[in-house]
Short mmCIF file of C-alpha atoms and ligand atoms in Angstrom, two decimals:
data_model
loop_
_atom_site.label_atom_id
_atom_site.label_comp_id
_atom_site.label_asym_id
_atom_site.label_seq_id
_atom_site.Cartn_x
_atom_site.Cartn_y
_atom_site.Cartn_z
CA MET A 1 20.01 9.89 47.12
CA LYS A 2 19.94 13.36 47.80
CA THR A 3 16.77 13.92 49.22
CA ASP A 4 16.90 17.26 50.30
CA THR A 5 13.83 19.67 50.00
CA ILE A 6 13.54 21.60 46.51
CA ALA A 7 11.21 24.47 45.79
CA ALA A 8 10.03 26.82 42.51
CA ALA A 9 7.22 27.98 40.71
CA ALA A 10 5.53 25.41 38.35
CA THR A 11 3.27 27.10 36.30
CA ALA A 12 4.97 30.67 33.97
CA VAL A 13 3.58 33.98 34.35
CA PRO A 14 2.42 35.55 31.30
CA PRO A 15 3.91 38.19 29.53
CA MET A 16 1.09 40.75 29.85
CA GLY A 17 0.27 40.64 33.58
CA GLY A 18 -0.27 37.37 35.45
CA ALA A 19 -2.36 34.17 35.97
CA GLY A 20 -5.39 33.73 37.75
CA ILE A 21 -3.71 31.77 39.95
CA GLY A 22 0.02 30.06 39.80
CA VAL A 23 1.45 27.34 41.87
CA VAL A 24 4.50 26.96 44.20
CA ARG A 25 5.52 23.48 44.74
CA ILE A 26 7.93 22.20 47.09
CA SER A 27 8.84 18.72 47.24
CA GLY A 28 11.85 16.77 49.51
CA GLU A 29 11.63 15.06 53.04
CA ASP A 30 11.41 18.27 54.45
CA ALA A 31 8.45 19.44 52.08
CA ILE A 32 5.40 19.62 55.11
CA LEU A 33 8.00 20.82 57.56
CA VAL A 34 8.72 23.69 55.52
CA ALA A 35 5.44 23.98 53.99
CA ASP A 36 4.01 24.61 57.80
CA ARG A 37 6.17 27.63 58.53
CA VAL A 38 5.21 29.00 56.35
CA PHE A 39 1.50 28.30 55.67
CA PHE A 40 -1.24 29.04 58.03
CA GLU A 41 -5.00 28.43 58.58
CA GLY A 42 -7.36 30.06 60.76
CA SER A 43 -7.73 26.97 63.77
CA GLY A 44 -4.23 26.69 63.57
CA LYS A 45 -4.10 23.11 62.12
CA ARG A 46 -0.90 22.02 60.68
CA LEU A 47 -0.04 19.82 57.46
CA ALA A 48 1.92 17.63 59.62
CA ASP A 49 -1.05 16.05 60.93
CA GLN A 50 -2.99 16.25 57.65
CA GLU A 51 -3.74 12.92 55.42
CA SER A 52 -2.17 12.57 52.92
CA HIS A 53 -3.81 13.96 48.94
CA THR A 54 -6.52 16.93 50.54
CA ALA A 55 -6.06 20.86 50.25
CA HIS A 56 -6.45 22.90 53.13
CA TYR A 57 -7.21 26.38 52.96
CA GLY A 58 -5.40 29.40 54.35
CA HIS A 59 -2.40 31.87 54.20
CA ILE A 60 1.28 32.53 53.66
CA ARG A 61 2.71 34.51 56.18
CA ASP A 62 6.18 35.81 56.80
CA GLU A 63 8.05 37.94 59.03
CA GLU A 64 6.19 40.93 57.65
CA GLY A 65 2.69 39.46 57.43
CA VAL A 66 0.43 37.37 55.12
CA ILE A 67 1.95 37.24 51.68
CA ASP A 68 -1.07 36.02 49.89
CA GLU A 69 -4.70 33.68 50.74
CA VAL A 70 -3.93 30.20 49.40
CA ILE A 71 -5.21 26.47 48.78
CA VAL A 72 -2.56 23.88 49.70
CA LEU A 73 -1.68 20.70 48.23
CA LEU A 74 -0.76 18.15 50.81
CA MET A 75 0.93 14.56 48.98
CA ARG A 76 2.84 12.61 50.74
CA ALA A 77 5.12 9.81 48.96
CA PRO A 78 4.96 7.70 47.33
CA ARG A 79 1.99 9.24 45.22
CA THR A 80 2.71 11.85 44.04
CA TYR A 81 5.23 12.88 40.70
CA THR A 82 9.04 13.05 42.32
CA ARG A 83 7.63 9.90 44.97
CA GLU A 84 8.82 12.11 47.66
CA ASP A 85 7.10 14.55 49.98
CA THR A 86 4.83 16.82 48.32
CA VAL A 87 3.46 20.43 48.66
CA GLU A 88 1.34 22.66 46.44
CA ILE A 89 0.82 25.92 46.96
CA ASP A 90 -1.86 27.35 44.96
CA CYS A 91 -1.52 30.96 45.25
CA HIS A 92 -2.56 34.39 43.51
CA GLY A 93 -0.64 34.23 39.60
CA GLY A 94 1.35 37.59 39.42
CA ALA A 95 5.48 37.53 39.18
CA PHE A 96 5.14 39.42 42.36
CA VAL A 97 3.49 37.16 44.40
CA MET A 98 5.26 34.27 43.84
CA GLN A 99 8.34 35.37 43.59
CA ARG A 100 7.69 36.12 47.87
CA ILE A 101 6.93 33.44 48.21
CA LEU A 102 8.72 31.45 46.80
CA GLU A 103 11.59 33.58 48.55
CA THR A 104 9.67 32.76 51.36
CA VAL A 105 10.00 28.68 51.16
CA ILE A 106 13.30 29.19 50.74
CA ARG A 107 14.65 31.45 53.55
CA ASN A 108 11.98 28.14 55.75
CA GLY A 109 14.49 25.25 54.46
CA ALA A 110 13.91 24.44 50.88
CA ARG A 111 17.06 25.18 48.40
CA PRO A 112 15.79 26.36 44.52
CA ALA A 113 15.18 23.98 41.83
CA GLU A 114 17.05 23.21 39.09
CA PRO A 115 15.51 23.24 36.27
CA GLY A 116 13.49 19.41 35.23
CA GLU A 117 15.06 18.81 38.94
CA PHE A 118 10.98 17.54 39.77
CA THR A 119 11.19 15.07 37.24
CA LYS A 120 14.68 14.39 37.89
CA ARG A 121 14.45 12.98 40.77
CA ALA A 122 10.65 11.08 39.36
CA PHE A 123 13.03 9.27 36.97
CA LEU A 124 15.77 8.62 40.00
CA ASN A 125 13.38 7.60 42.25
CA GLY A 126 11.79 4.87 39.45
CA ARG A 127 8.37 6.42 38.99
CA ILE A 128 8.83 7.09 35.48
CA ASP A 129 11.73 5.85 33.29
CA LEU A 130 14.18 8.60 31.07
CA SER A 131 11.55 8.42 27.79
CA GLN A 132 8.82 8.77 29.84
CA ALA A 133 10.89 12.29 31.48
CA GLU A 134 11.86 13.15 27.74
CA SER A 135 8.55 12.71 27.27
CA VAL A 136 7.09 15.26 29.86
CA LEU A 137 9.22 17.99 28.41
CA ASP A 138 8.08 16.71 24.40
CA VAL A 139 4.22 17.21 26.14
CA ILE A 140 5.23 21.21 27.06
CA LEU A 141 6.56 22.06 24.38
CA ALA A 142 3.97 19.89 21.88
CA GLN A 143 2.98 23.08 19.29
CA ASN A 144 0.10 20.59 17.65
CA GLU A 145 -2.23 17.99 18.01
CA PHE A 146 0.08 14.41 16.65
CA ALA A 147 2.85 16.24 19.19
CA LEU A 148 1.27 15.92 21.79
CA LYS A 149 -1.27 12.39 21.28
CA ASN A 150 1.87 11.49 20.66
CA SER A 151 4.38 12.61 23.47
CA VAL A 152 0.97 11.91 26.01
CA ARG A 153 1.45 8.09 24.68
CA GLN A 154 4.46 8.12 25.19
CA LEU A 155 4.68 10.00 28.84
CA SER A 156 2.37 6.78 29.58
CA GLY A 157 4.66 4.17 28.22
CA SER A 158 4.54 2.98 24.41
CA VAL A 159 8.23 3.50 23.48
CA SER A 160 9.26 2.28 26.81
CA SER A 161 6.88 -0.76 26.94
CA GLU A 162 8.39 -2.05 23.28
CA VAL A 163 11.96 -1.33 23.96
CA ARG A 164 11.08 -3.09 27.66
CA ARG A 165 9.91 -5.88 25.20
CA VAL A 166 12.72 -6.56 22.90
CA ARG A 167 15.39 -6.03 26.04
CA GLY A 168 14.03 -8.66 27.78
CA GLU A 169 14.09 -11.05 25.25
CA ILE A 170 17.95 -10.13 24.45
CA LEU A 171 18.56 -10.91 28.35
CA HIS A 172 17.06 -13.97 27.97
CA GLN A 173 19.09 -15.33 25.20
CA ILE A 174 22.58 -13.68 26.58
CA ALA A 175 21.67 -15.84 29.68
CA TYR A 176 21.23 -18.92 27.70
CA ILE A 177 24.15 -18.24 26.14
CA GLU A 178 25.90 -18.04 29.49
CA SER A 179 24.60 -20.58 31.43
CA ALA A 180 25.23 -23.41 28.77
CA LEU A 181 28.35 -21.99 28.28
CA ASP A 182 29.21 -22.41 32.46
CA ASP A 183 27.30 -26.08 32.07
CA PRO A 184 27.73 -27.42 28.99
CA GLU A 185 26.65 -30.95 30.46
CA HIS A 186 23.28 -29.51 31.34
CA ILE A 187 22.03 -27.20 28.81
CA SER A 188 23.15 -28.44 25.35
CA LEU A 189 24.09 -25.52 22.54
CA ASP A 190 23.18 -27.79 19.56
CA GLY A 191 20.95 -26.38 16.98
CA TYR A 192 20.80 -23.16 19.65
CA PRO A 193 22.11 -20.35 16.60
CA CYS A 194 19.21 -21.29 14.31
CA ARG A 195 16.74 -20.70 16.53
CA LEU A 196 18.59 -17.61 17.79
CA LYS A 197 18.95 -16.05 13.90
CA GLU A 198 15.44 -16.57 13.76
CA ILE A 199 14.68 -15.09 17.50
CA VAL A 200 17.19 -12.32 15.86
CA SER A 201 15.74 -11.55 12.98
CA GLU A 202 12.16 -11.08 14.19
CA GLN A 203 14.01 -8.40 16.29
CA VAL A 204 16.07 -6.72 13.64
CA ARG A 205 12.27 -6.36 12.19
CA ASP A 206 10.53 -4.86 15.29
CA ILE A 207 13.13 -2.19 15.56
CA GLU A 208 13.28 -1.74 11.47
CA LYS A 209 9.67 -1.09 12.46
CA LEU A 210 9.90 1.35 14.65
CA LEU A 211 12.91 3.40 13.03
CA LYS A 212 10.89 3.10 9.19
CA ASN A 213 8.59 6.04 10.34
CA SER A 214 10.37 7.64 13.05
CA ASP A 215 10.94 10.50 10.13
CA ASP A 216 6.83 10.83 9.50
CA GLY A 217 6.88 11.05 13.44
CA ARG A 218 10.05 13.62 13.37
CA ILE A 219 8.08 15.53 10.72
CA LEU A 220 4.12 15.29 12.39
CA LYS A 221 6.21 16.75 15.46
CA GLU A 222 7.90 19.03 14.73
CA GLY A 223 5.53 19.72 11.37
CA ILE A 224 7.00 20.18 7.22
CA SER A 225 9.23 22.78 6.99
CA THR A 226 8.26 24.32 3.59
CA VAL A 227 9.67 26.71 1.75
CA ILE A 228 7.83 28.62 -1.13
CA ALA A 229 9.26 29.78 -3.88
CA GLY A 230 9.00 31.53 -7.67
CA LYS A 231 9.27 33.90 -9.80
CA PRO A 232 8.06 37.22 -9.05
CA ASN A 233 4.13 37.63 -9.18
CA ALA A 234 3.74 34.18 -9.33
CA GLY A 235 1.43 34.88 -5.73
CA LYS A 236 3.83 33.48 -3.89
CA SER A 237 2.51 35.61 -1.09
CA SER A 238 -1.22 35.88 -1.63
CA LEU A 239 -0.81 31.71 -0.82
CA LEU A 240 1.28 32.56 1.91
CA ASN A 241 -1.59 34.88 3.31
CA TRP A 242 -4.61 32.78 2.23
CA LEU A 243 -2.75 29.93 3.61
CA VAL A 244 -1.34 31.78 7.27
CA GLY A 245 -5.32 33.51 7.06
CA GLU A 246 -7.08 29.99 7.55
CA GLU A 247 -5.11 27.56 9.40
CA ARG A 248 -2.44 29.21 11.55
CA ALA A 249 -1.36 26.84 13.90
CA ILE A 250 -1.37 28.49 18.10
CA VAL A 251 2.39 28.64 18.40
CA THR A 252 4.07 29.79 21.43
CA GLU A 253 7.19 31.69 22.44
CA ILE A 254 8.68 29.34 24.45
CA PRO A 255 12.77 30.39 24.36
CA GLY A 256 14.92 28.08 21.24
CA THR A 257 11.66 26.78 20.05
CA THR A 258 11.16 29.72 17.16
CA ARG A 259 13.26 28.97 14.79
CA ASP A 260 13.40 31.70 12.23
CA VAL A 261 11.01 34.67 12.55
CA LEU A 262 10.13 34.89 9.18
CA GLU A 263 8.37 31.42 9.71
CA GLU A 264 4.44 30.68 9.43
CA GLN A 265 3.53 27.65 10.94
CA ILE A 266 -0.19 25.85 9.89
CA SER A 267 -2.04 23.33 9.81
CA LEU A 268 -3.63 21.10 6.92
CA ASP A 269 -5.89 18.87 7.68
CA GLY A 270 -3.37 17.82 10.93
CA ILE A 271 -0.10 17.41 9.21
CA VAL A 272 1.90 21.43 10.12
CA LEU A 273 3.90 23.38 7.80
CA ARG A 274 6.55 25.44 8.76
CA LEU A 275 6.47 28.18 5.60
CA THR A 276 8.99 30.51 4.99
CA ASP A 277 8.91 32.83 1.57
CA THR A 278 12.07 33.47 -0.17
CA ALA A 279 13.14 36.47 -1.92
CA GLY A 280 12.64 35.63 -5.91
CA ILE A 281 15.33 33.13 -7.58
CA ARG A 282 17.18 34.54 -10.42
CA SER A 283 20.44 35.39 -11.26
CA THR A 284 22.26 38.32 -10.50
CA GLU A 285 25.43 40.87 -9.88
CA ASP A 286 24.41 42.48 -7.54
CA PRO A 287 25.83 42.26 -4.15
CA VAL A 288 22.92 42.23 -1.96
CA GLU A 289 20.20 41.34 -4.15
CA LYS A 290 23.15 38.18 -4.06
CA ILE A 291 22.86 37.66 -0.71
CA GLY A 292 19.23 37.18 -0.77
CA VAL A 293 19.45 34.50 -3.55
CA ASP A 294 22.08 32.40 -1.90
CA ARG A 295 19.82 32.22 0.71
CA ALA A 296 16.95 31.82 -0.56
CA LYS A 297 19.00 28.61 -2.90
CA LYS A 298 20.58 27.23 0.39
CA SER A 299 17.04 26.93 2.17
CA LEU A 300 15.67 25.06 -1.08
CA THR A 301 18.13 22.82 0.41
CA ASP A 302 17.61 22.78 3.71
CA ALA A 303 14.50 22.65 3.15
CA ASP A 304 11.51 19.31 3.68
CA LEU A 305 9.40 20.36 0.61
CA VAL A 306 9.24 23.50 -1.65
CA PHE A 307 6.01 24.39 -2.69
CA TYR A 308 7.14 26.16 -6.82
CA VAL A 309 4.32 28.62 -7.90
CA VAL A 310 4.26 28.99 -10.82
CA ASP A 311 1.38 32.55 -12.47
CA SER A 312 -0.48 30.04 -15.22
CA SER A 313 -1.85 33.33 -16.85
CA THR A 314 1.52 33.96 -18.09
CA ASN A 315 3.64 31.91 -20.37
CA PHE A 316 6.24 29.44 -18.32
CA ASP A 317 9.96 30.06 -19.14
CA GLU A 318 13.93 29.33 -19.62
CA SER A 319 14.35 29.99 -16.13
CA ASP A 320 10.85 28.11 -14.47
CA ALA A 321 12.55 25.59 -16.12
CA GLY A 322 15.75 26.17 -14.98
CA ILE A 323 14.79 26.33 -11.27
CA ILE A 324 12.91 23.50 -10.86
CA GLU A 325 15.75 21.24 -12.21
CA LEU A 326 17.58 23.31 -9.69
CA LEU A 327 15.00 21.66 -7.43
CA SER A 328 15.72 17.94 -8.76
CA GLY A 329 14.99 15.14 -6.40
CA LYS A 330 13.56 17.37 -3.47
CA LYS A 331 9.81 16.89 -2.43
CA THR A 332 7.90 19.80 -4.45
CA ILE A 333 5.13 20.77 -5.80
CA ILE A 334 4.34 23.01 -8.87
CA ILE A 335 1.34 25.14 -7.78
CA PHE A 336 -0.11 26.36 -11.15
CA ASN A 337 -1.25 30.00 -9.72
CA LYS A 338 -3.91 32.28 -10.51
CA SER A 339 -6.23 29.40 -11.99
CA ASP A 340 -9.20 31.96 -12.18
CA LEU A 341 -7.52 33.66 -15.69
CA ALA A 342 -7.27 32.34 -18.92
CA ALA A 343 -4.26 29.85 -18.30
CA ARG A 344 -1.27 29.89 -21.08
CA THR A 345 0.38 27.42 -18.91
CA THR A 346 -0.66 23.95 -17.78
CA PRO A 347 0.31 20.95 -15.78
CA GLN A 348 0.72 19.05 -18.72
CA GLU A 349 2.82 21.20 -20.46
CA VAL A 350 5.14 21.77 -17.64
CA LYS A 351 4.96 17.38 -17.04
CA SER A 352 6.35 17.56 -21.10
CA LEU A 353 8.50 20.03 -19.95
CA ILE A 354 10.64 19.01 -17.32
CA GLY A 355 10.03 15.66 -18.87
CA LYS A 356 9.42 15.23 -15.30
CA GLU A 357 6.64 13.03 -12.98
CA ASN A 358 7.50 11.07 -10.19
CA GLU A 359 7.78 10.74 -6.56
CA SER A 360 9.75 13.95 -5.78
CA CYS A 361 7.04 15.95 -7.71
CA ARG A 362 3.17 16.44 -7.89
CA PHE A 363 1.23 19.71 -9.76
CA VAL A 364 -1.47 21.19 -7.96
CA THR A 365 -3.88 23.81 -9.50
CA VAL A 366 -5.18 27.04 -7.16
CA SER A 367 -6.41 29.92 -7.28
CA ALA A 368 -4.75 32.67 -4.47
CA LYS A 369 -7.48 35.16 -5.83
CA GLU A 370 -10.58 32.90 -5.51
CA GLN A 371 -9.29 30.75 -2.56
CA THR A 372 -9.90 27.68 -4.56
CA GLY A 373 -7.91 24.27 -4.97
CA LYS A 374 -6.97 24.26 -0.88
CA GLU A 375 -7.79 20.21 -0.81
CA GLU A 376 -5.63 18.82 -3.97
CA LEU A 377 -2.83 20.80 -1.80
CA CYS A 378 -3.48 18.92 1.12
CA GLU A 379 -3.88 15.28 -0.75
CA ALA A 380 -0.24 16.33 -2.51
CA VAL A 381 0.73 16.73 1.10
CA ARG A 382 0.18 14.00 2.14
CA GLU A 383 0.32 11.57 -0.55
CA MET A 384 4.13 12.94 -0.59
CA PHE A 385 5.08 12.63 2.76
CA PHE A 386 3.28 9.97 4.29
CA ALA A 387 2.32 7.39 1.57
CA GLY A 388 -1.24 9.72 1.39
CA LYS A 389 -1.80 7.77 5.05
CA ILE A 390 -3.56 9.34 8.14
CA PHE A 391 -0.92 8.76 10.82
CA GLN A 392 -3.07 5.94 13.61
CA ASN A 393 -2.72 7.23 16.82
CA ASP A 394 -2.26 3.51 18.49
CA GLN A 395 0.85 3.50 16.92
CA VAL A 396 4.46 4.11 18.22
CA TYR A 397 5.88 6.71 17.26
CA ILE A 398 10.43 7.58 17.80
CA THR A 399 10.14 11.66 17.45
CA ASN A 400 13.39 12.11 19.72
CA ILE A 401 16.86 11.45 17.77
CA ARG A 402 18.06 9.69 20.71
CA HIS A 403 15.91 7.27 20.78
CA LYS A 404 16.72 7.17 17.17
CA ALA A 405 20.73 6.69 17.64
CA ALA A 406 20.28 4.18 20.16
CA LEU A 407 17.48 2.00 17.58
CA LEU A 408 20.35 2.21 14.87
CA ASP A 409 23.14 1.08 17.17
CA THR A 410 20.94 -1.96 18.52
CA LEU A 411 20.41 -2.37 14.76
CA ALA A 412 23.77 -3.48 13.49
CA SER A 413 25.34 -5.06 17.48
CA LEU A 414 22.14 -7.78 16.18
CA GLU A 415 23.13 -7.72 12.70
CA GLN A 416 26.60 -8.60 13.88
CA VAL A 417 24.73 -11.41 15.82
CA LYS A 418 23.14 -12.89 12.09
CA GLN A 419 26.77 -12.31 10.28
CA SER A 420 28.50 -14.20 13.87
CA ILE A 421 25.69 -17.40 13.34
CA ASP A 422 26.54 -17.21 10.11
CA GLY A 423 29.98 -17.48 9.97
CA GLY A 424 30.39 -20.11 12.52
CA MET A 425 31.51 -18.35 15.35
CA PRO A 426 31.66 -19.52 18.60
CA GLU A 427 28.73 -19.08 20.99
CA ASP A 428 30.51 -16.56 23.35
CA PHE A 429 30.72 -13.86 19.93
CA TYR A 430 26.63 -13.60 19.86
CA SER A 431 26.37 -12.88 23.58
CA ILE A 432 28.79 -9.76 23.04
CA ASP A 433 27.00 -8.59 20.26
CA LEU A 434 23.72 -9.60 22.22
CA MET A 435 25.44 -7.50 25.17
CA ASN A 436 25.84 -4.68 23.17
CA ALA A 437 21.93 -4.64 21.72
CA TYR A 438 21.28 -5.08 25.70
CA GLU A 439 23.19 -2.20 26.67
CA GLU A 440 21.82 0.33 23.29
CA LEU A 441 18.09 -0.34 24.69
CA GLY A 442 18.74 0.71 28.05
CA LYS A 443 20.16 4.18 27.34
CA ILE A 444 15.82 5.16 26.00
CA THR A 445 14.68 3.76 28.96
CA GLY A 446 17.62 5.47 31.00
CA GLU A 447 17.97 1.72 32.66
CA ALA A 448 21.97 2.30 31.34
CA VAL A 449 23.14 5.41 31.01
CA GLU A 450 26.15 7.93 32.02
CA ASP A 451 25.04 10.65 34.76
CA ASP A 452 26.45 13.57 32.95
CA LEU A 453 23.72 12.78 29.64
CA VAL A 454 21.28 12.54 32.25
CA ASN A 455 21.91 15.84 33.16
CA GLU A 456 22.14 17.19 30.07
CA ILE A 457 18.43 16.10 29.60
CA PHE A 458 17.11 17.54 32.57
CA SER A 459 18.69 21.06 32.26
CA LYS A 460 16.98 21.14 29.01
CA PHE A 461 14.01 21.59 30.64
CA CYS A 462 12.31 24.46 32.22
CA MET A 463 12.28 25.72 35.70
CA GLY A 464 9.67 24.25 37.85
CA LYS A 465 9.15 20.62 35.92
P1 GDP B 1 4.76 37.49 -5.08
O1 GDP B 1 5.49 38.11 -6.18
O2 GDP B 1 5.16 36.11 -5.57
O3 GDP B 1 4.40 37.51 -4.12
O4 GDP B 1 3.18 37.71 -5.76
P2 GDP B 1 1.94 38.34 -5.28
O5 GDP B 1 0.98 37.75 -4.08
O6 GDP B 1 2.45 39.56 -4.37
O7 GDP B 1 1.06 38.41 -6.43
C1 GDP B 1 1.81 39.33 -7.40
C2 GDP B 1 0.12 39.93 -7.88
O8 GDP B 1 -0.71 38.35 -8.35
C3 GDP B 1 -1.23 41.05 -6.82
O9 GDP B 1 -1.27 41.58 -7.66
C4 GDP B 1 -1.83 39.37 -6.97
O10 GDP B 1 -3.23 40.47 -6.44
C5 GDP B 1 -2.23 38.79 -8.19
N1 GDP B 1 -2.82 37.90 -7.63
C6 GDP B 1 -2.38 36.17 -6.84
N2 GDP B 1 -3.40 35.48 -6.65
C7 GDP B 1 -3.68 35.51 -7.87
C8 GDP B 1 -4.36 34.25 -8.28
O11 GDP B 1 -4.82 33.39 -7.98
N3 GDP B 1 -5.51 35.12 -9.37
C9 GDP B 1 -5.60 36.09 -9.82
N4 GDP B 1 -6.20 36.83 -10.69
N5 GDP B 1 -4.38 37.43 -9.48
C10 GDP B 1 -3.50 36.47 -8.61
#
C-alpha cells in the first residue's frame, strides 16, 4: 500500500477572482512533517506535538518570507477522510495564493495528488466502499434536490447495505452447499434445492425492486430531457421563456456536465426538465433548413419527453396530425397554448382526430401569455414519469449505470440457479451461479473489482477530492 504524502487544492477557484477561503489538503505518512516545514506559529510550537483534531493559527512561509495568514487543521489517522494523517490549510481563496502554498508544500516533501486520490485512499483504506466513493462524486456534481439527497443517502451507505445483505445471504448458501458436498455424512442436502429456490426467488425480488426504480432514479438525478416541438408561431419560445423565467434551475458550469448549449434546465415541483427548443418541423427541400429539421427529428427521437405545442386559436391541421403520428409511442404532452383566445381546436377534437388517449400521450391547456396552466403541466409530467407519485426519501434508488449493469448480471445468475434447481441439476451447479451473483454484487461495493476499473472510476474525480 502506497503511503506517500499527497497534496492538492481542495477548493476550486471561482472564475471571477477568488473565494474568501481556500483549502490546501495534505494526506499521508509525512503530512504533519511536511506541514511543520511550511507552517509557522508565533510561539514556535510544532504541529507534531499537538493533539489531533485541533486548529492552529499562523503563517505559511517559504525561503522568501510569508505567503499567507492561515488556520491549519491537524487530523491524525485514523479519524480522517483518507484514514491517513491529514493537514488542511485554510488559506485565502485566490488562485495565485493557493498555487504558491501548494508549490511550497510540494517542495517540502509532498507530491501533487491525482484526481480523486484522497477518496481513492479512503476506499483503499477501507473507510468507504466503492459505491460510497462514487456517491462522493455524485454529491459534488448534484444539480438538484433529488440528486443531492440521493447521493448523500448513497454516501451514508444506502446502496451498499442492501447489496451487502443480499451478498451475505448468497455467501451463506454457497458455504452450506460446499460444506455439504465435503461432508455428506453430517450435512444433508435433502430438500435443500426446494429451500434454496425460495431463498433465491426472494433475492430475485429484492434485486428487481432495486432495478425497477433505477430509471426513475436516473431521470430524477439527470433530469427529463424534454424537447419542445410544434409549428412556427404555436408559442414554443413563449412557453420556454415563461417556464425558464419562473423555474430556472441552478446550473453550475462543471466541465463535462453541460450537454447542450441550447439546453435550459428547469425544476417543476422538484422534477428537473432539461428543455430544448427545436427548429419548426416540416418537410423542406432547402438543404440548410433540412439539416435543422433532421436534427430536430433526431432530438425528438432521443428525448425522454416531448412537449408538442399547438396554437389552439387556429385550426389543427394535417401537418400537426402528421407530427403527432411521428411521435407515436413517445411520451408526449400536447400543450394547447393560447387559451386566452377563442378556441378553434380543443383537446377533445384532437383526441378523436388522432384516436389516441393512451399512456404515452397527455393533453394540457395553457396560456403562455397569461401564464396559466402550469399546475396541470406539472401534474401531467408527474403522472407520466412517476405514476403520479412523489419520490420517497427513504427509498434506495440506483442511479449509477455501473451498479445497474452489475445488478442485471446478478439477476441473470440467480435466474440460472432457479433453472438449475428446476432442471434437477447437481448441487455444484448452483454454487457456480451463486458465486457469479456474489462476484457481480461485489463489483458494486468494490470487493471484487479490477484495479483498472478502480483507476478509471477515480480518474473522473476532480482535483483535490
Ligand atoms: P414559436 O414560433 O412557436 O416559438 O412561437 P412564439 O413563442 O414566437 O409565439 C408566436 C406568437 O404567439 C407571438 O406573437 C406570441 O406573443 C404569441 N403567443 C404565444 N403564446 C401566446 C398565448 O398564450 N396567448 C396569446 N394570445 N398569444 C401568444
